[in-house]
JSON list of C-alpha atoms in Angstrom, two decimals:
[
{"chain": "W", "resi": 264, "resn": "MET", "atom": "CA", "xyz": [33.89, -36.47, 67.15]},
{"chain": "W", "resi": 265, "resn": "ALA", "atom": "CA", "xyz": [37.33, -35.01, 66.45]},
{"chain": "W", "resi": 266, "resn": "LEU", "atom": "CA", "xyz": [38.82, -38.52, 66.68]},
{"chain": "W", "resi": 267, "resn": "ALA", "atom": "CA", "xyz": [36.14, -39.89, 64.34]},
{"chain": "W", "resi": 268, "resn": "LEU", "atom": "CA", "xyz": [36.90, -37.09, 61.87]},
{"chain": "W", "resi": 269, "resn": "ARG", "atom": "CA", "xyz": [40.60, -37.98, 62.01]},
{"chain": "W", "resi": 270, "resn": "GLU", "atom": "CA", "xyz": [39.69, -41.56, 61.08]},
{"chain": "W", "resi": 271, "resn": "ALA", "atom": "CA", "xyz": [37.44, -40.30, 58.29]},
{"chain": "W", "resi": 272, "resn": "ARG", "atom": "CA", "xyz": [40.33, -38.28, 56.86]},
{"chain": "W", "resi": 273, "resn": "ALA", "atom": "CA", "xyz": [42.57, -41.35, 57.03]},
{"chain": "W", "resi": 274, "resn": "ALA", "atom": "CA", "xyz": [39.90, -43.36, 55.18]},
{"chain": "W", "resi": 275, "resn": "ALA", "atom": "CA", "xyz": [39.78, -40.68, 52.47]},
{"chain": "W", "resi": 276, "resn": "GLU", "atom": "CA", "xyz": [43.56, -40.89, 52.08]},
{"chain": "W", "resi": 277, "resn": "ARG", "atom": "CA", "xyz": [43.13, -44.62, 51.43]},
{"chain": "W", "resi": 278, "resn": "GLY", "atom": "CA", "xyz": [40.50, -43.85, 48.76]},
{"chain": "W", "resi": 279, "resn": "GLU", "atom": "CA", "xyz": [37.59, -44.91, 50.97]},
{"chain": "W", "resi": 280, "resn": "THR", "atom": "CA", "xyz": [34.50, -42.81, 51.59]},
{"chain": "W", "resi": 281, "resn": "PRO", "atom": "CA", "xyz": [35.53, -40.57, 54.50]},
{"chain": "W", "resi": 282, "resn": "VAL", "atom": "CA", "xyz": [33.55, -41.92, 57.43]},
{"chain": "W", "resi": 283, "resn": "GLY", "atom": "CA", "xyz": [35.12, -42.54, 60.82]},
{"chain": "W", "resi": 284, "resn": "ALA", "atom": "CA", "xyz": [33.75, -44.12, 63.99]},
{"chain": "W", "resi": 285, "resn": "VAL", "atom": "CA", "xyz": [34.75, -44.29, 67.63]},
{"chain": "W", "resi": 286, "resn": "ILE", "atom": "CA", "xyz": [33.30, -46.42, 70.41]},
{"chain": "W", "resi": 287, "resn": "LEU", "atom": "CA", "xyz": [33.80, -45.15, 73.92]},
{"chain": "W", "resi": 288, "resn": "ASP", "atom": "CA", "xyz": [32.72, -45.89, 77.45]},
{"chain": "W", "resi": 289, "resn": "PRO", "atom": "CA", "xyz": [30.83, -42.78, 78.59]},
{"chain": "W", "resi": 290, "resn": "LYS", "atom": "CA", "xyz": [31.33, -43.70, 82.25]},
{"chain": "W", "resi": 291, "resn": "THR", "atom": "CA", "xyz": [35.13, -43.67, 82.06]},
{"chain": "W", "resi": 292, "resn": "GLY", "atom": "CA", "xyz": [35.74, -41.72, 78.85]},
{"chain": "W", "resi": 293, "resn": "GLU", "atom": "CA", "xyz": [37.91, -44.61, 77.62]},
{"chain": "W", "resi": 294, "resn": "VAL", "atom": "CA", "xyz": [38.13, -45.07, 73.87]},
{"chain": "W", "resi": 295, "resn": "ILE", "atom": "CA", "xyz": [37.39, -48.72, 73.20]},
{"chain": "W", "resi": 296, "resn": "ALA", "atom": "CA", "xyz": [37.74, -48.80, 69.39]},
{"chain": "W", "resi": 297, "resn": "VAL", "atom": "CA", "xyz": [38.44, -46.51, 66.45]},
{"chain": "W", "resi": 298, "resn": "ALA", "atom": "CA", "xyz": [37.89, -47.32, 62.78]},
{"chain": "W", "resi": 299, "resn": "GLY", "atom": "CA", "xyz": [37.41, -45.78, 59.37]},
{"chain": "W", "resi": 300, "resn": "ASN", "atom": "CA", "xyz": [35.51, -46.95, 56.32]},
{"chain": "W", "resi": 301, "resn": "GLY", "atom": "CA", "xyz": [37.16, -49.86, 54.54]},
{"chain": "W", "resi": 302, "resn": "PRO", "atom": "CA", "xyz": [34.88, -51.69, 52.07]},
{"chain": "W", "resi": 303, "resn": "ILE", "atom": "CA", "xyz": [37.18, -51.14, 49.08]},
{"chain": "W", "resi": 304, "resn": "ALA", "atom": "CA", "xyz": [40.41, -52.36, 50.67]},
{"chain": "W", "resi": 305, "resn": "ALA", "atom": "CA", "xyz": [38.71, -55.22, 52.52]},
{"chain": "W", "resi": 306, "resn": "HIS", "atom": "CA", "xyz": [36.62, -56.27, 49.51]},
{"chain": "W", "resi": 307, "resn": "ASP", "atom": "CA", "xyz": [33.80, -56.32, 52.02]},
{"chain": "W", "resi": 308, "resn": "PRO", "atom": "CA", "xyz": [30.57, -54.36, 51.58]},
{"chain": "W", "resi": 309, "resn": "THR", "atom": "CA", "xyz": [29.96, -54.59, 55.33]},
{"chain": "W", "resi": 310, "resn": "ALA", "atom": "CA", "xyz": [33.26, -52.88, 56.25]},
{"chain": "W", "resi": 311, "resn": "HIS", "atom": "CA", "xyz": [31.61, -49.56, 57.15]},
{"chain": "W", "resi": 312, "resn": "ALA", "atom": "CA", "xyz": [33.32, -47.57, 59.89]},
{"chain": "W", "resi": 313, "resn": "GLU", "atom": "CA", "xyz": [30.58, -48.36, 62.42]},
{"chain": "W", "resi": 314, "resn": "ILE", "atom": "CA", "xyz": [30.73, -52.11, 61.78]},
{"chain": "W", "resi": 315, "resn": "ALA", "atom": "CA", "xyz": [34.53, -52.12, 61.91]},
{"chain": "W", "resi": 316, "resn": "ALA", "atom": "CA", "xyz": [34.52, -50.21, 65.21]},
{"chain": "W", "resi": 317, "resn": "MET", "atom": "CA", "xyz": [31.91, -52.56, 66.70]},
{"chain": "W", "resi": 318, "resn": "ARG", "atom": "CA", "xyz": [33.94, -55.60, 65.62]},
{"chain": "W", "resi": 319, "resn": "LEU", "atom": "CA", "xyz": [37.07, -54.18, 67.25]},
{"chain": "W", "resi": 320, "resn": "ALA", "atom": "CA", "xyz": [35.20, -53.25, 70.44]},
{"chain": "W", "resi": 321, "resn": "ALA", "atom": "CA", "xyz": [33.51, -56.65, 70.70]},
{"chain": "W", "resi": 322, "resn": "ALA", "atom": "CA", "xyz": [36.85, -58.44, 70.23]},
{"chain": "W", "resi": 323, "resn": "ARG", "atom": "CA", "xyz": [38.57, -56.22, 72.77]},
{"chain": "W", "resi": 324, "resn": "LEU", "atom": "CA", "xyz": [35.80, -56.68, 75.35]},
{"chain": "W", "resi": 325, "resn": "GLU", "atom": "CA", "xyz": [35.26, -60.33, 74.40]},
{"chain": "W", "resi": 326, "resn": "ASN", "atom": "CA", "xyz": [31.53, -59.66, 74.24]},
{"chain": "W", "resi": 327, "resn": "TYR", "atom": "CA", "xyz": [29.28, -59.04, 71.27]},
{"chain": "W", "resi": 328, "resn": "ARG", "atom": "CA", "xyz": [27.00, -56.95, 73.48]},
{"chain": "W", "resi": 329, "resn": "LEU", "atom": "CA", "xyz": [28.27, -53.38, 73.65]},
{"chain": "W", "resi": 330, "resn": "THR", "atom": "CA", "xyz": [25.58, -52.24, 76.07]},
{"chain": "W", "resi": 331, "resn": "ASP", "atom": "CA", "xyz": [25.96, -48.76, 77.55]},
{"chain": "W", "resi": 332, "resn": "LEU", "atom": "CA", "xyz": [28.77, -47.80, 75.15]},
{"chain": "W", "resi": 333, "resn": "THR", "atom": "CA", "xyz": [28.59, -44.79, 72.85]},
{"chain": "W", "resi": 334, "resn": "LEU", "atom": "CA", "xyz": [29.23, -44.93, 69.11]},
{"chain": "W", "resi": 335, "resn": "VAL", "atom": "CA", "xyz": [30.38, -41.66, 67.58]},
{"chain": "W", "resi": 336, "resn": "VAL", "atom": "CA", "xyz": [30.35, -41.59, 63.77]},
{"chain": "W", "resi": 337, "resn": "THR", "atom": "CA", "xyz": [30.83, -38.81, 61.24]},
{"chain": "W", "resi": 338, "resn": "LEU", "atom": "CA", "xyz": [27.78, -39.73, 59.11]},
{"chain": "W", "resi": 339, "resn": "GLU", "atom": "CA", "xyz": [24.25, -40.82, 60.00]},
{"chain": "W", "resi": 340, "resn": "PRO", "atom": "CA", "xyz": [24.29, -44.65, 60.02]},
{"chain": "W", "resi": 341, "resn": "CYS", "atom": "CA", "xyz": [22.77, -46.58, 57.13]},
{"chain": "W", "resi": 342, "resn": "ALA", "atom": "CA", "xyz": [20.19, -49.34, 57.59]},
{"chain": "W", "resi": 343, "resn": "MET", "atom": "CA", "xyz": [22.84, -52.08, 57.75]},
{"chain": "W", "resi": 344, "resn": "CYS", "atom": "CA", "xyz": [24.79, -50.25, 60.44]},
{"chain": "W", "resi": 345, "resn": "ALA", "atom": "CA", "xyz": [21.63, -49.33, 62.35]},
{"chain": "W", "resi": 346, "resn": "GLY", "atom": "CA", "xyz": [20.70, -53.02, 62.43]},
{"chain": "W", "resi": 347, "resn": "ALA", "atom": "CA", "xyz": [24.14, -53.96, 63.74]},
{"chain": "W", "resi": 348, "resn": "ILE", "atom": "CA", "xyz": [23.97, -51.15, 66.32]},
{"chain": "W", "resi": 349, "resn": "SER", "atom": "CA", "xyz": [20.67, -52.55, 67.55]},
{"chain": "W", "resi": 350, "resn": "HIS", "atom": "CA", "xyz": [22.00, -56.11, 67.72]},
{"chain": "W", "resi": 351, "resn": "ALA", "atom": "CA", "xyz": [25.10, -54.94, 69.62]},
{"chain": "W", "resi": 352, "resn": "ARG", "atom": "CA", "xyz": [22.86, -53.00, 72.02]},
{"chain": "W", "resi": 353, "resn": "ILE", "atom": "CA", "xyz": [24.91, -49.82, 71.75]},
{"chain": "W", "resi": 354, "resn": "GLY", "atom": "CA", "xyz": [23.60, -47.39, 74.36]},
{"chain": "W", "resi": 355, "resn": "ARG", "atom": "CA", "xyz": [23.97, -44.15, 72.41]},
{"chain": "W", "resi": 356, "resn": "VAL", "atom": "CA", "xyz": [24.74, -43.13, 68.83]},
{"chain": "W", "resi": 357, "resn": "VAL", "atom": "CA", "xyz": [26.12, -39.69, 68.03]},
{"chain": "W", "resi": 358, "resn": "TRP", "atom": "CA", "xyz": [26.69, -38.65, 64.42]},
{"chain": "W", "resi": 359, "resn": "GLY", "atom": "CA", "xyz": [27.92, -35.63, 62.52]},
{"chain": "W", "resi": 360, "resn": "ALA", "atom": "CA", "xyz": [26.38, -35.12, 59.09]},
{"chain": "W", "resi": 361, "resn": "ASP", "atom": "CA", "xyz": [22.86, -36.23, 58.27]},
{"chain": "W", "resi": 362, "resn": "ASP", "atom": "CA", "xyz": [22.55, -38.53, 55.23]},
{"chain": "W", "resi": 363, "resn": "PRO", "atom": "CA", "xyz": [19.27, -37.83, 53.42]},
{"chain": "W", "resi": 364, "resn": "LYS", "atom": "CA", "xyz": [20.06, -40.42, 50.71]},
{"chain": "W", "resi": 365, "resn": "GLY", "atom": "CA", "xyz": [21.44, -43.33, 52.72]},
{"chain": "W", "resi": 366, "resn": "GLY", "atom": "CA", "xyz": [20.83, -42.58, 56.38]},
{"chain": "W", "resi": 367, "resn": "ALA", "atom": "CA", "xyz": [18.47, -44.76, 58.37]},
{"chain": "W", "resi": 368, "resn": "VAL", "atom": "CA", "xyz": [18.12, -43.03, 61.73]},
{"chain": "W", "resi": 369, "resn": "VAL", "atom": "CA", "xyz": [16.30, -39.76, 60.95]},
{"chain": "W", "resi": 370, "resn": "HIS", "atom": "CA", "xyz": [16.03, -40.44, 57.21]},
{"chain": "W", "resi": 371, "resn": "GLY", "atom": "CA", "xyz": [14.89, -43.37, 55.09]},
{"chain": "W", "resi": 372, "resn": "PRO", "atom": "CA", "xyz": [13.55, -46.26, 57.14]},
{"chain": "W", "resi": 373, "resn": "LYS", "atom": "CA", "xyz": [14.08, -44.55, 60.52]},
{"chain": "W", "resi": 374, "resn": "PHE", "atom": "CA", "xyz": [15.30, -47.92, 61.74]},
{"chain": "W", "resi": 375, "resn": "PHE", "atom": "CA", "xyz": [15.16, -47.34, 65.49]},
{"chain": "W", "resi": 376, "resn": "ALA", "atom": "CA", "xyz": [11.54, -46.17, 65.28]},
{"chain": "W", "resi": 377, "resn": "GLN", "atom": "CA", "xyz": [10.36, -49.40, 63.64]},
{"chain": "W", "resi": 378, "resn": "PRO", "atom": "CA", "xyz": [8.24, -51.71, 65.82]},
{"chain": "W", "resi": 379, "resn": "THR", "atom": "CA", "xyz": [10.45, -54.64, 64.79]},
{"chain": "W", "resi": 380, "resn": "CYS", "atom": "CA", "xyz": [13.58, -52.96, 66.18]},
{"chain": "W", "resi": 381, "resn": "HIS", "atom": "CA", "xyz": [14.40, -54.80, 69.41]},
{"chain": "W", "resi": 382, "resn": "TRP", "atom": "CA", "xyz": [16.95, -52.30, 70.84]},
{"chain": "W", "resi": 383, "resn": "ARG", "atom": "CA", "xyz": [16.80, -48.54, 70.51]},
{"chain": "W", "resi": 384, "resn": "PRO", "atom": "CA", "xyz": [19.84, -46.50, 71.46]},
{"chain": "W", "resi": 385, "resn": "GLU", "atom": "CA", "xyz": [19.68, -42.86, 72.41]},
{"chain": "W", "resi": 386, "resn": "THR", "atom": "CA", "xyz": [20.52, -40.79, 69.33]},
{"chain": "W", "resi": 387, "resn": "THR", "atom": "CA", "xyz": [22.04, -37.37, 68.77]},
{"chain": "W", "resi": 388, "resn": "GLY", "atom": "CA", "xyz": [22.76, -35.98, 65.34]},
{"chain": "W", "resi": 389, "resn": "GLY", "atom": "CA", "xyz": [24.46, -32.86, 64.06]},
{"chain": "W", "resi": 390, "resn": "VAL", "atom": "CA", "xyz": [27.62, -32.93, 66.21]},
{"chain": "W", "resi": 391, "resn": "MET", "atom": "CA", "xyz": [30.34, -31.22, 64.17]},
{"chain": "W", "resi": 392, "resn": "ALA", "atom": "CA", "xyz": [27.98, -31.67, 61.23]},
{"chain": "W", "resi": 393, "resn": "GLN", "atom": "CA", "xyz": [29.57, -28.98, 59.07]},
{"chain": "W", "resi": 394, "resn": "GLU", "atom": "CA", "xyz": [33.06, -30.47, 59.37]},
{"chain": "W", "resi": 395, "resn": "SER", "atom": "CA", "xyz": [31.73, -33.94, 58.60]},
{"chain": "W", "resi": 396, "resn": "ALA", "atom": "CA", "xyz": [29.69, -32.77, 55.62]},
{"chain": "W", "resi": 397, "resn": "ASP", "atom": "CA", "xyz": [32.55, -30.64, 54.25]},
{"chain": "W", "resi": 398, "resn": "LEU", "atom": "CA", "xyz": [34.89, -33.64, 54.37]},
{"chain": "W", "resi": 399, "resn": "LEU", "atom": "CA", "xyz": [32.42, -35.78, 52.42]},
{"chain": "W", "resi": 400, "resn": "ARG", "atom": "CA", "xyz": [31.63, -33.05, 49.89]},
{"chain": "W", "resi": 401, "resn": "GLY", "atom": "CA", "xyz": [35.31, -32.34, 49.29]},
{"chain": "W", "resi": 402, "resn": "PHE", "atom": "CA", "xyz": [36.10, -36.03, 48.83]},
{"chain": "W", "resi": 403, "resn": "PHE", "atom": "CA", "xyz": [33.37, -36.57, 46.24]},
{"chain": "W", "resi": 404, "resn": "ARG", "atom": "CA", "xyz": [34.08, -33.26, 44.49]},
{"chain": "W", "resi": 405, "resn": "ALA", "atom": "CA", "xyz": [37.72, -34.32, 44.05]},
{"chain": "W", "resi": 406, "resn": "ARG", "atom": "CA", "xyz": [36.64, -37.74, 42.71]},
{"chain": "W", "resi": 407, "resn": "ARG", "atom": "CA", "xyz": [34.26, -36.17, 40.19]},
{"chain": "W", "resi": 408, "resn": "LYS", "atom": "CA", "xyz": [36.95, -33.74, 39.10]},
{"chain": "W", "resi": 409, "resn": "ALA", "atom": "CA", "xyz": [39.51, -36.55, 38.67]},
{"chain": "W", "resi": 410, "resn": "LYS", "atom": "CA", "xyz": [36.99, -38.65, 36.75]},
{"chain": "W", "resi": 411, "resn": "SER", "atom": "CA", "xyz": [36.18, -35.82, 34.36]},
{"chain": "W", "resi": 412, "resn": "GLY", "atom": "CA", "xyz": [39.86, -35.15, 33.78]},
{"chain": "W", "resi": 413, "resn": "ALA", "atom": "CA", "xyz": [39.53, -31.52, 34.82]}
]
């Protein structure tokens, strides 16, 4: 999670929402891919950290199936990312901060619990949750302050 937080901080420095993701092989501990949020710079609404990390991992492994790998992300995945996680057949998802407004694992649609979900990873939330939440809160606080001219 520390590596994902580093990527989230880098995303914030680029003006992106501070979310970072890491894909690793739990058997070897090898980091397969690391990415931060990038929708603004990429002009791509799908360029969430999780999607970017999965794209990098799939290209590196030359396989769109990421079975048995672990995705570590600083924020509970949204519905779009949860769908991609399911399609990639990620084995485990670990996240930091819960997202009551936009999350889709334990909030909102609870994507992996839906009967139409064809692949359900193991899930663990709340890992370094305070650090992840503080980073997001600080980022948006600074944006509101800059917008108000304070």
